Short mmCIF file of C-alpha atoms in Angstrom, two decimals:
data_model
loop_
_atom_site.label_atom_id
_atom_site.label_comp_id
_atom_site.label_asym_id
_atom_site.label_seq_id
_atom_site.Cartn_x
_atom_site.Cartn_y
_atom_site.Cartn_z
CA MET A 1 7.10 17.03 -29.19
CA PHE A 2 6.08 13.38 -29.71
CA GLY A 3 8.83 12.87 -32.25
CA LEU A 4 11.72 13.38 -29.84
CA CYS A 5 13.79 10.51 -28.43
CA LYS A 6 12.07 7.79 -30.42
CA LYS A 7 14.42 5.17 -28.95
CA SER A 8 13.35 5.86 -25.34
CA GLU A 9 12.22 2.78 -23.42
CA GLY A 10 9.57 2.15 -20.78
CA VAL A 11 6.57 4.46 -20.55
CA PHE A 12 8.58 7.12 -22.42
CA LYS A 13 8.94 4.87 -25.45
CA TYR A 14 7.72 6.63 -28.58
CA GLU A 15 4.56 4.57 -29.13
CA TYR A 16 3.56 4.81 -25.46
CA ARG A 17 3.99 8.54 -25.03
CA ARG A 18 0.43 9.64 -25.73
CA GLN A 19 -0.87 6.94 -23.41
CA LEU A 20 1.34 8.44 -20.70
CA LEU A 21 0.24 12.02 -21.40
CA ALA A 22 -3.45 11.07 -21.42
CA SER A 23 -2.99 9.18 -18.15
CA MET A 24 -1.24 12.17 -16.58
CA CYS A 25 -4.08 14.42 -17.72
CA ILE A 26 -6.94 12.29 -16.43
CA THR A 27 -5.23 11.75 -13.08
CA ILE A 28 -5.35 15.48 -12.37
CA THR A 29 -8.77 14.62 -10.91
CA SER A 30 -7.12 12.22 -8.45
CA PHE A 31 -4.66 15.03 -7.61
CA CYS A 32 -7.72 17.14 -6.73
CA HIS A 33 -9.05 14.34 -4.54
CA GLY A 34 -5.69 14.09 -2.78
CA PHE A 35 -5.55 17.85 -2.28
CA ALA A 36 -8.85 17.64 -0.39
CA PHE A 37 -7.39 14.78 1.70
CA GLY A 38 -4.38 16.89 2.65
CA TRP A 39 -6.53 19.91 3.50
CA LEU A 40 -8.68 17.83 5.83
CA SER A 41 -5.77 16.26 7.70
CA VAL A 42 -4.21 19.61 8.60
CA ILE A 43 -7.37 21.71 9.02
CA LEU A 44 -9.06 19.36 11.52
CA ALA A 45 -6.64 20.20 14.32
CA LYS A 46 -6.99 23.93 13.57
CA LEU A 47 -10.81 23.84 13.54
CA GLN A 48 -10.81 22.15 16.96
CA SER A 49 -8.65 24.89 18.49
CA PRO A 50 -10.32 28.16 19.60
CA THR A 51 -7.02 29.98 19.08
CA GLU A 52 -6.24 28.62 15.59
CA THR A 53 -9.60 28.41 13.81
CA GLU A 54 -10.37 31.22 11.34
CA LEU A 55 -14.09 30.39 11.31
CA ASP A 56 -16.79 31.62 13.68
CA PHE A 57 -17.17 28.22 15.32
CA VAL A 58 -15.09 25.39 16.81
CA ILE A 59 -15.71 21.69 16.16
CA ASN A 60 -15.42 18.85 18.69
CA VAL A 61 -14.09 15.28 18.31
CA GLU A 62 -17.53 13.84 17.47
CA GLU A 63 -18.05 16.44 14.72
CA SER A 64 -14.53 15.92 13.36
CA SER A 65 -15.20 12.17 13.06
CA TRP A 66 -17.98 12.97 10.57
CA PHE A 67 -15.58 14.82 8.25
CA GLY A 68 -13.85 11.66 7.03
CA GLY A 69 -17.11 9.72 7.30
CA MET A 70 -19.03 12.11 5.04
CA SER A 71 -16.30 11.84 2.43
CA SER A 72 -16.67 8.04 2.39
CA LEU A 73 -20.47 8.26 2.17
CA GLY A 74 -20.05 10.61 -0.77
CA GLY A 75 -17.67 8.05 -2.24
CA VAL A 76 -20.44 5.42 -2.21
CA CYS A 77 -22.69 7.80 -4.18
CA GLY A 78 -19.83 8.60 -6.54
CA ASN A 79 -19.21 4.89 -7.18
CA ILE A 80 -22.87 4.33 -8.06
CA VAL A 81 -23.52 7.52 -10.06
CA TYR A 82 -20.31 7.50 -12.09
CA GLY A 83 -20.42 3.72 -12.41
CA GLY A 84 -23.59 4.29 -14.46
CA LEU A 85 -22.40 7.40 -16.28
CA VAL A 86 -19.14 5.84 -17.46
CA ASP A 87 -21.03 3.43 -19.74
CA LEU A 88 -23.87 5.85 -20.53
CA ILE A 89 -22.04 8.98 -21.67
CA GLY A 90 -18.48 7.69 -21.95
CA ARG A 91 -15.23 7.80 -20.01
CA LYS A 92 -14.16 11.27 -21.12
CA ALA A 93 -17.50 13.00 -20.51
CA SER A 94 -17.86 11.29 -17.13
CA ASN A 95 -14.47 12.59 -16.09
CA TYR A 96 -15.55 16.12 -17.03
CA CYS A 97 -18.53 15.66 -14.70
CA LEU A 98 -16.18 14.94 -11.79
CA ALA A 99 -15.25 18.62 -11.66
CA VAL A 100 -18.78 19.78 -10.80
CA PRO A 101 -19.27 18.40 -7.24
CA TYR A 102 -15.62 19.11 -6.46
CA ILE A 103 -15.89 22.81 -7.32
CA VAL A 104 -19.20 23.13 -5.43
CA SER A 105 -17.57 21.51 -2.37
CA TRP A 106 -14.90 24.20 -2.21
CA ILE A 107 -17.49 26.96 -2.63
CA LEU A 108 -19.37 25.60 0.41
CA ILE A 109 -16.13 25.35 2.39
CA TYR A 110 -15.29 28.96 1.52
CA PHE A 111 -18.66 30.29 2.71
CA ALA A 112 -18.98 27.93 5.71
CA SER A 113 -20.92 29.59 8.54
CA SER A 114 -21.63 26.34 10.41
CA VAL A 115 -20.29 22.79 10.54
CA GLU A 116 -23.12 21.61 8.26
CA TYR A 117 -21.56 23.52 5.34
CA LEU A 118 -18.37 21.56 5.89
CA TYR A 119 -20.24 18.25 6.09
CA VAL A 120 -21.93 18.85 2.73
CA GLY A 121 -18.66 20.08 1.23
CA ARG A 122 -16.86 16.92 2.35
CA PHE A 123 -19.73 14.76 1.03
CA LEU A 124 -19.48 16.36 -2.42
CA ALA A 125 -15.69 16.01 -2.43
CA GLY A 126 -16.28 12.34 -1.64
CA VAL A 127 -18.63 12.04 -4.63
CA THR A 128 -15.77 13.20 -6.85
CA GLY A 129 -13.39 10.83 -5.10
CA GLY A 130 -15.73 7.88 -5.59
CA GLY A 131 -16.01 8.74 -9.26
CA THR A 132 -12.25 8.85 -9.75
CA TYR A 133 -11.90 5.30 -8.41
CA VAL A 134 -14.38 4.14 -11.07
CA ILE A 135 -13.39 6.18 -14.11
CA ILE A 136 -9.61 6.46 -13.99
CA PRO A 137 -8.74 2.71 -13.86
CA ILE A 138 -11.22 2.01 -16.69
CA PHE A 139 -9.97 4.87 -18.89
CA ILE A 140 -6.29 4.00 -18.44
CA GLY A 141 -6.96 0.27 -18.71
CA GLU A 142 -8.62 0.82 -22.11
CA ILE A 143 -5.90 3.02 -23.63
CA ALA A 144 -2.78 1.40 -22.15
CA GLU A 145 -0.89 -1.54 -23.60
CA PRO A 146 -0.24 -4.51 -21.27
CA LYS A 147 3.50 -3.81 -20.89
CA ILE A 148 2.89 -0.44 -19.21
CA ARG A 149 -0.68 -0.79 -17.92
CA GLY A 150 0.35 -1.37 -14.30
CA ARG A 151 2.60 1.68 -14.21
CA LEU A 152 0.01 3.94 -15.82
CA ILE A 153 -2.79 2.82 -13.49
CA SER A 154 -0.39 3.38 -10.58
CA LEU A 155 -0.27 7.05 -11.64
CA PHE A 156 -3.68 7.26 -9.95
CA SER A 157 -2.09 6.72 -6.54
CA LEU A 158 0.98 8.81 -7.38
CA THR A 159 -1.09 11.88 -8.27
CA LEU A 160 -3.45 11.23 -5.34
CA TYR A 161 -0.61 11.47 -2.84
CA SER A 162 1.13 14.28 -4.68
CA GLY A 163 -2.12 16.19 -4.25
CA THR A 164 -2.23 15.19 -0.59
CA LEU A 165 1.29 16.53 -0.06
CA CYS A 166 0.34 19.83 -1.72
CA GLY A 167 -2.75 19.96 0.49
CA TYR A 168 -0.60 19.46 3.59
CA ILE A 169 1.85 22.21 2.63
CA ILE A 170 -0.66 24.80 1.42
CA THR A 171 -3.08 24.31 4.33
CA ALA A 172 -0.26 24.62 6.85
CA HIS A 173 1.00 27.90 5.43
CA ILE A 174 -1.83 29.98 3.94
CA ARG A 175 -5.07 31.38 5.30
CA TYR A 176 -8.26 29.31 5.37
CA HIS A 177 -10.19 31.32 2.76
CA LEU A 178 -7.40 31.21 0.17
CA ILE A 179 -7.35 27.39 0.05
CA PRO A 180 -10.77 26.95 -1.65
CA ILE A 181 -9.63 29.30 -4.42
CA VAL A 182 -6.69 26.97 -5.13
CA GLY A 183 -9.08 24.01 -4.95
CA VAL A 184 -11.36 25.49 -7.62
CA VAL A 185 -8.54 26.37 -10.04
CA ILE A 186 -6.96 22.88 -10.24
CA PRO A 187 -9.89 21.04 -11.92
CA LEU A 188 -10.23 23.86 -14.45
CA ILE A 189 -6.70 23.01 -15.63
CA PHE A 190 -7.78 19.42 -16.22
CA VAL A 191 -10.91 20.49 -18.14
CA ILE A 192 -8.73 22.45 -20.57
CA PHE A 193 -6.09 19.73 -21.07
CA GLN A 194 -8.53 16.86 -21.65
CA ILE A 195 -9.94 18.59 -24.74
CA PHE A 196 -6.87 17.34 -26.64
CA PHE A 197 -7.43 13.63 -25.89
CA PRO A 198 -10.09 11.48 -27.61
CA GLU A 199 -12.52 9.01 -26.07
CA THR A 200 -11.17 5.48 -25.55
CA PRO A 201 -11.25 3.16 -28.59
CA MET A 202 -13.17 0.48 -26.67
CA PHE A 203 -16.04 2.79 -25.72
CA LEU A 204 -16.31 4.12 -29.27
CA LEU A 205 -16.47 0.57 -30.61
CA GLN A 206 -19.19 -0.23 -28.08
CA ARG A 207 -21.20 2.63 -29.58
CA GLY A 208 -20.60 1.48 -33.16
CA ARG A 209 -18.37 4.44 -34.06
CA ASP A 210 -15.73 2.36 -35.83
CA GLU A 211 -13.94 5.14 -37.72
CA ARG A 212 -13.61 7.32 -34.63
CA ALA A 213 -12.43 4.27 -32.70
CA LYS A 214 -9.75 3.62 -35.31
CA GLU A 215 -8.57 7.24 -35.12
CA SER A 216 -8.53 7.02 -31.33
CA LEU A 217 -6.43 3.85 -31.42
CA LYS A 218 -4.02 5.50 -33.87
CA PHE A 219 -3.73 8.47 -31.52
CA TYR A 220 -3.02 6.48 -28.36
CA ARG A 221 -0.63 4.07 -30.12
CA ASN A 222 1.11 7.11 -31.67
CA TYR A 223 0.72 5.27 -34.97
CA LYS A 224 2.25 6.67 -38.15
CA PRO A 225 2.37 4.16 -41.04
CA THR A 226 5.87 3.83 -42.46
CA THR A 227 5.59 0.55 -44.36
CA LYS A 228 2.88 -1.67 -45.78
CA GLU A 229 3.70 -4.22 -43.07
CA SER A 230 3.14 -1.73 -40.24
CA ALA A 231 -0.20 -0.68 -41.75
CA THR A 232 -1.24 -4.33 -41.92
CA GLU A 233 -0.19 -4.89 -38.29
CA PHE A 234 -2.29 -1.93 -37.17
CA GLU A 235 -5.35 -3.14 -39.08
CA GLU A 236 -4.96 -6.57 -37.50
CA ALA A 237 -4.67 -5.02 -34.02
CA PHE A 238 -7.79 -2.92 -34.62
CA GLU A 239 -9.81 -5.87 -35.91
CA LYS A 240 -8.75 -7.94 -32.90
CA LEU A 241 -9.83 -5.15 -30.54
CA LYS A 242 -13.12 -4.84 -32.41
CA SER A 243 -13.69 -8.58 -32.17
CA ASP A 244 -12.94 -8.57 -28.43
CA VAL A 245 -15.34 -5.68 -27.81
CA THR A 246 -18.10 -7.36 -29.83
CA SER A 247 -17.60 -10.59 -27.89
CA HIS A 248 -17.60 -8.82 -24.54
CA GLN A 249 -20.70 -6.80 -25.46
CA ALA A 250 -22.57 -9.97 -26.36
CA ASN A 251 -21.57 -11.43 -23.01
CA ALA A 252 -22.40 -8.23 -21.09
CA ASN A 253 -25.87 -8.06 -22.61
CA SER A 254 -26.61 -11.51 -21.26
CA VAL A 255 -25.24 -11.14 -17.71
CA THR A 256 -27.17 -13.26 -15.22
CA TRP A 257 -26.76 -14.16 -11.56
CA HIS A 258 -25.07 -17.35 -12.73
CA ASP A 259 -22.22 -15.26 -14.12
CA PHE A 260 -21.52 -13.98 -10.60
CA CYS A 261 -21.82 -17.45 -9.07
CA ASN A 262 -19.48 -19.56 -11.19
CA LYS A 263 -16.15 -20.55 -9.63
CA ARG A 264 -14.02 -18.09 -11.65
CA ALA A 265 -16.26 -15.13 -10.80
CA VAL A 266 -16.61 -16.02 -7.11
CA ILE A 267 -12.83 -16.28 -6.69
CA ALA A 268 -12.19 -12.99 -8.51
CA PHE A 269 -15.00 -11.21 -6.65
CA GLY A 270 -13.78 -12.56 -3.32
CA ASN A 271 -10.24 -11.42 -4.08
CA GLY A 272 -11.54 -7.96 -4.95
CA LEU A 273 -13.50 -7.66 -1.70
CA VAL A 274 -10.54 -8.81 0.40
CA LEU A 275 -8.16 -6.43 -1.38
CA MET A 276 -10.49 -3.49 -0.73
CA TRP A 277 -10.84 -4.52 2.93
CA LEU A 278 -7.06 -4.82 3.24
CA ASN A 279 -6.54 -1.47 1.50
CA VAL A 280 -8.61 0.30 4.17
CA PHE A 281 -7.89 -1.67 7.35
CA CYS A 282 -4.12 -1.78 6.92
CA GLY A 283 -4.41 1.73 8.39
CA SER A 284 -3.53 3.70 5.30
CA TYR A 285 -6.51 6.05 5.29
CA ALA A 286 -6.47 6.59 9.05
CA LEU A 287 -2.89 7.80 8.74
CA LEU A 288 -3.80 9.82 5.66
CA TYR A 289 -6.88 11.59 7.07
CA TYR A 290 -5.75 12.05 10.66
CA THR A 291 -1.98 12.50 10.33
CA SER A 292 -1.77 15.64 12.47
CA SER A 293 -4.08 14.18 15.15
CA ILE A 294 -1.93 11.03 15.33
CA PHE A 295 1.22 13.07 15.92
CA VAL A 296 -0.55 15.05 18.64
CA ALA A 297 -1.45 11.73 20.33
CA ALA A 298 2.16 10.53 19.93
CA ARG A 299 3.42 13.66 21.77
CA THR A 300 6.21 14.40 19.34
CA GLU A 301 8.40 17.46 19.79
CA LEU A 302 8.12 18.68 16.19
CA HIS A 303 5.00 20.63 15.25
CA PRO A 304 2.32 18.20 13.97
CA ASP A 305 2.03 20.11 10.67
CA THR A 306 5.78 19.71 10.06
CA ASN A 307 5.56 15.98 10.73
CA THR A 308 2.55 15.74 8.42
CA ILE A 309 4.37 17.41 5.52
CA ILE A 310 7.37 15.08 5.94
CA VAL A 311 5.05 12.06 5.92
CA GLY A 312 3.32 13.42 2.80
CA LEU A 313 6.65 13.57 0.98
CA VAL A 314 7.43 9.98 1.99
CA GLN A 315 4.00 8.89 0.68
CA VAL A 316 4.80 10.31 -2.75
CA ILE A 317 8.19 8.56 -2.79
CA GLY A 318 6.53 5.27 -1.83
CA VAL A 319 3.91 5.44 -4.56
CA TYR A 320 6.54 6.51 -7.11
CA THR A 321 8.55 3.43 -6.13
CA ALA A 322 5.50 1.23 -6.78
CA THR A 323 4.87 2.97 -10.11
CA ILE A 324 8.39 2.07 -11.25
CA LEU A 325 8.45 -1.48 -9.90
CA VAL A 326 4.88 -2.72 -10.50
CA ASP A 327 5.57 -3.86 -14.08
CA ARG A 328 9.17 -4.87 -13.36
CA PHE A 329 8.80 -7.18 -10.36
CA GLY A 330 5.07 -7.90 -10.50
CA ARG A 331 2.07 -7.29 -8.25
CA ARG A 332 2.45 -10.18 -5.76
CA PRO A 333 6.02 -9.44 -4.56
CA LEU A 334 5.17 -5.79 -3.88
CA LEU A 335 1.97 -6.74 -2.02
CA ILE A 336 3.74 -9.40 0.06
CA PHE A 337 6.54 -7.01 1.05
CA SER A 338 4.08 -4.21 1.79
CA CYS A 339 1.81 -6.39 4.00
CA ALA A 340 4.72 -7.78 6.01
CA ALA A 341 6.50 -4.47 6.54
CA THR A 342 3.25 -2.61 7.36
CA GLY A 343 2.35 -5.23 9.97
CA VAL A 344 5.73 -4.87 11.67
CA GLY A 345 5.60 -1.07 11.57
CA MET A 346 2.07 -0.88 12.98
CA ALA A 347 2.96 -3.36 15.75
CA ILE A 348 5.95 -1.22 16.78
CA PHE A 349 3.88 1.99 16.71
CA GLY A 350 1.19 0.28 18.79
CA LEU A 351 3.82 -0.79 21.33
CA TYR A 352 5.08 2.80 21.54
CA GLY A 353 1.52 4.03 22.13
CA TYR A 354 0.92 1.41 24.83
CA LEU A 355 4.12 2.28 26.69
CA LEU A 356 3.30 5.99 26.35
CA THR A 357 -0.16 5.85 27.93
CA ASN A 358 -0.28 2.67 30.04
CA THR A 359 3.13 2.51 31.71
CA SER A 360 5.62 4.79 33.44
CA VAL A 361 8.40 4.04 30.96
CA ASP A 362 10.33 7.21 30.06
CA LEU A 363 10.11 7.65 26.29
CA SER A 364 11.50 11.18 26.16
CA SER A 365 14.73 9.99 24.52
CA VAL A 366 12.87 8.56 21.52
CA SER A 367 9.66 10.61 21.32
CA ALA A 368 11.40 13.31 19.28
CA TRP A 369 12.14 10.97 16.39
CA LEU A 370 10.59 7.50 16.75
CA PRO A 371 6.95 8.37 15.91
CA LEU A 372 7.98 10.35 12.82
CA VAL A 373 10.46 7.75 11.56
CA ASN A 374 8.03 4.92 12.23
CA VAL A 375 5.09 6.60 10.47
CA CYS A 376 7.34 7.52 7.53
CA LEU A 377 8.46 3.90 7.15
CA ILE A 378 4.86 2.66 7.43
CA MET A 379 3.61 5.13 4.83
CA PHE A 380 6.48 4.30 2.48
CA VAL A 381 5.80 0.55 2.50
CA ILE A 382 2.00 0.99 2.41
CA ASN A 383 2.25 3.27 -0.59
CA SER A 384 4.71 0.99 -2.37
CA GLY A 385 2.18 -1.84 -2.41
CA LEU A 386 -0.98 -1.88 -0.31
CA ILE A 387 -2.36 1.41 -1.61
CA PRO A 388 -1.86 1.24 -5.42
CA ILE A 389 -1.71 -2.49 -6.22
CA PRO A 390 -5.26 -3.48 -5.14
CA PHE A 391 -6.74 -1.03 -7.66
CA VAL A 392 -4.53 -2.40 -10.43
CA LEU A 393 -5.61 -5.95 -9.56
CA LEU A 394 -9.27 -4.94 -9.27
CA VAL A 395 -9.30 -4.17 -13.00
CA GLU A 396 -7.13 -7.13 -13.99
CA LEU A 397 -8.63 -10.00 -11.97
CA MET A 398 -12.33 -9.53 -12.77
CA PRO A 399 -13.81 -11.52 -15.69
CA PRO A 400 -14.70 -9.08 -18.52
CA LYS A 401 -18.36 -10.10 -18.51
CA ILE A 402 -18.90 -8.85 -14.94
CA ARG A 403 -15.87 -6.54 -14.59
CA ALA A 404 -17.72 -3.22 -14.40
CA LYS A 405 -20.47 -4.42 -12.05
CA ALA A 406 -18.20 -6.46 -9.78
CA ALA A 407 -15.62 -3.68 -9.54
CA ALA A 408 -18.39 -1.20 -8.69
CA VAL A 409 -19.62 -3.44 -5.85
CA CYS A 410 -16.06 -3.75 -4.52
CA LEU A 411 -15.63 0.03 -4.61
CA VAL A 412 -18.93 0.56 -2.80
CA LEU A 413 -17.69 -1.81 -0.08
CA PHE A 414 -14.40 0.10 -0.05
CA ASN A 415 -16.22 3.34 0.74
CA ILE A 416 -18.60 1.77 3.28
CA ILE A 417 -15.78 0.28 5.34
CA GLY A 418 -13.86 3.51 4.77
CA PHE A 419 -16.79 5.35 6.36
CA LEU A 420 -16.73 3.03 9.38
CA LEU A 421 -13.00 3.51 9.83
CA MET A 422 -13.06 7.28 9.35
CA LYS A 423 -15.99 7.66 11.75
CA MET A 424 -14.62 5.45 14.51
CA PHE A 425 -10.87 6.14 14.36
CA PRO A 426 -10.78 9.60 16.05
CA ILE A 427 -13.19 8.39 18.74
CA THR A 428 -11.09 5.25 19.35
CA LEU A 429 -7.89 7.32 19.35
CA MET A 430 -9.35 9.63 21.99
CA ALA A 431 -10.66 6.76 24.15
CA PHE A 432 -7.75 4.28 23.98
CA GLY A 433 -4.76 6.14 22.57
CA LEU A 434 -2.57 4.86 19.76
CA TYR A 435 -2.03 1.25 20.71
CA LEU A 436 -5.44 -0.34 20.06
CA PRO A 437 -6.02 0.93 16.48
CA MET A 438 -2.36 0.38 15.53
CA TRP A 439 -2.39 -3.23 16.72
CA PHE A 440 -5.65 -3.80 14.84
CA PHE A 441 -4.01 -2.47 11.66
CA ALA A 442 -1.00 -4.75 12.29
CA LEU A 443 -3.26 -7.80 12.66
CA THR A 444 -5.10 -6.94 9.43
CA SER A 445 -1.79 -6.57 7.57
CA PHE A 446 -0.48 -9.96 8.75
CA LEU A 447 -3.76 -11.69 7.83
CA GLY A 448 -3.60 -9.94 4.45
CA LEU A 449 -0.06 -11.25 3.97
CA ILE A 450 -1.28 -14.83 4.39
CA TYR A 451 -4.18 -14.25 2.00
CA VAL A 452 -2.00 -12.71 -0.73
CA VAL A 453 0.54 -15.55 -0.53
CA VAL A 454 -2.17 -18.22 -0.80
CA PHE A 455 -4.80 -16.75 -3.12
CA ILE A 456 -3.56 -13.83 -5.27
CA LYS A 457 -1.98 -14.80 -8.59
CA GLU A 458 0.47 -12.76 -10.63
CA THR A 459 -0.94 -10.74 -13.57
CA ASN A 460 2.15 -8.82 -14.64
CA GLY A 461 2.54 -8.44 -18.42
CA MET A 462 -0.62 -10.41 -19.22
CA SER A 463 -3.42 -9.08 -21.41
CA LEU A 464 -6.83 -8.78 -19.75
CA ASN A 465 -8.11 -11.63 -21.95
CA LYS A 466 -5.19 -13.89 -20.96
CA ILE A 467 -5.76 -13.14 -17.25
CA GLU A 468 -9.37 -14.24 -17.69
CA ALA A 469 -8.23 -17.54 -19.12
#
């Protein structure tokens, strides 16, 4: 299978193929996380309706606001717990552990007899989600070569939104108690597939397992010695990797507060915090979690579930576009385009919401199509830049000595502000309508545009060591 089409280019190039397959395997966990996203977006409206809910209780707006919030709180715990496990037991074993809280979450959702079951289920799903944001970028970053690293890390977002789309479709069309069964089966597929992929070479070198590390590097580089020169090149590459790991370990063992306070670290850490803030407050996760509720507020003629599925498809196309372009055109151009276009789209959607609720302007001629088209365009441009690129840059911009700790802090902030947004958005939507939150998202996007232009540097095609320099 790996011997076919040896002259293929890009991520399908012969020597990259196992890196691609391993990345596809590990991102099944992000597909699971996305599936839970999609389920939540569609099920919320059903659980609030006495005629549509299949449970013995109905939830109100205040209770629904905790659904997204509990997921973000779980994400904070996942960042912390798996941030420790990833260096303690390894990348591969940590990823296996992601399946446990996820499966338990669906069991609780299946047997839910009160809203508290759903809260705990969402919290545990968030723990898995928080862990994926820690483990997947590290795993892929350590097995991928610089030329394709951006595209492979972008698979995280691609599978996340593919899972979201599947969650939208399945939740809209099958009964409540069948969905958790699907949710439990998906991670079991991952558990089976990951058996065939070794631990990352960098982690094995950190543990002093040099021979296993060499075999792992051979596997991921798809290395088969054909000449004495190629064997020498591989040995040189392995020794360089070993030297880098030894150097980084020596630095990591002596991390002090000064390492977080020097100019290079402060700039990188500040960029990471701003990128996480921008990732949340551009409106991406509000649209993701509460898609059906937003279309209800927009008073569209199509059924909200139909609109949601269409938007989910556009999300996947947007992330796929970023996956293709991120290593071709670079990180900065995609971020700049995404910030500018998102700001314009959110401003237009906010204007529509203001005219809808605060004036007597007749919008019946555009209400059938404008909200759907506008949200689709917003989600396309967000997912082609603002969603995937910050997580690529989070790995690339941090100095190696503080990379793990600084990235973990940024991800904790990401989930804390995600909690605030998820908790307040449905309440704000109910109180003010569409215009206030949409204009806030537009303002954030325009401010982010200025920040990216001024402060974010290009990292495309550079090794992690060269970026540090």
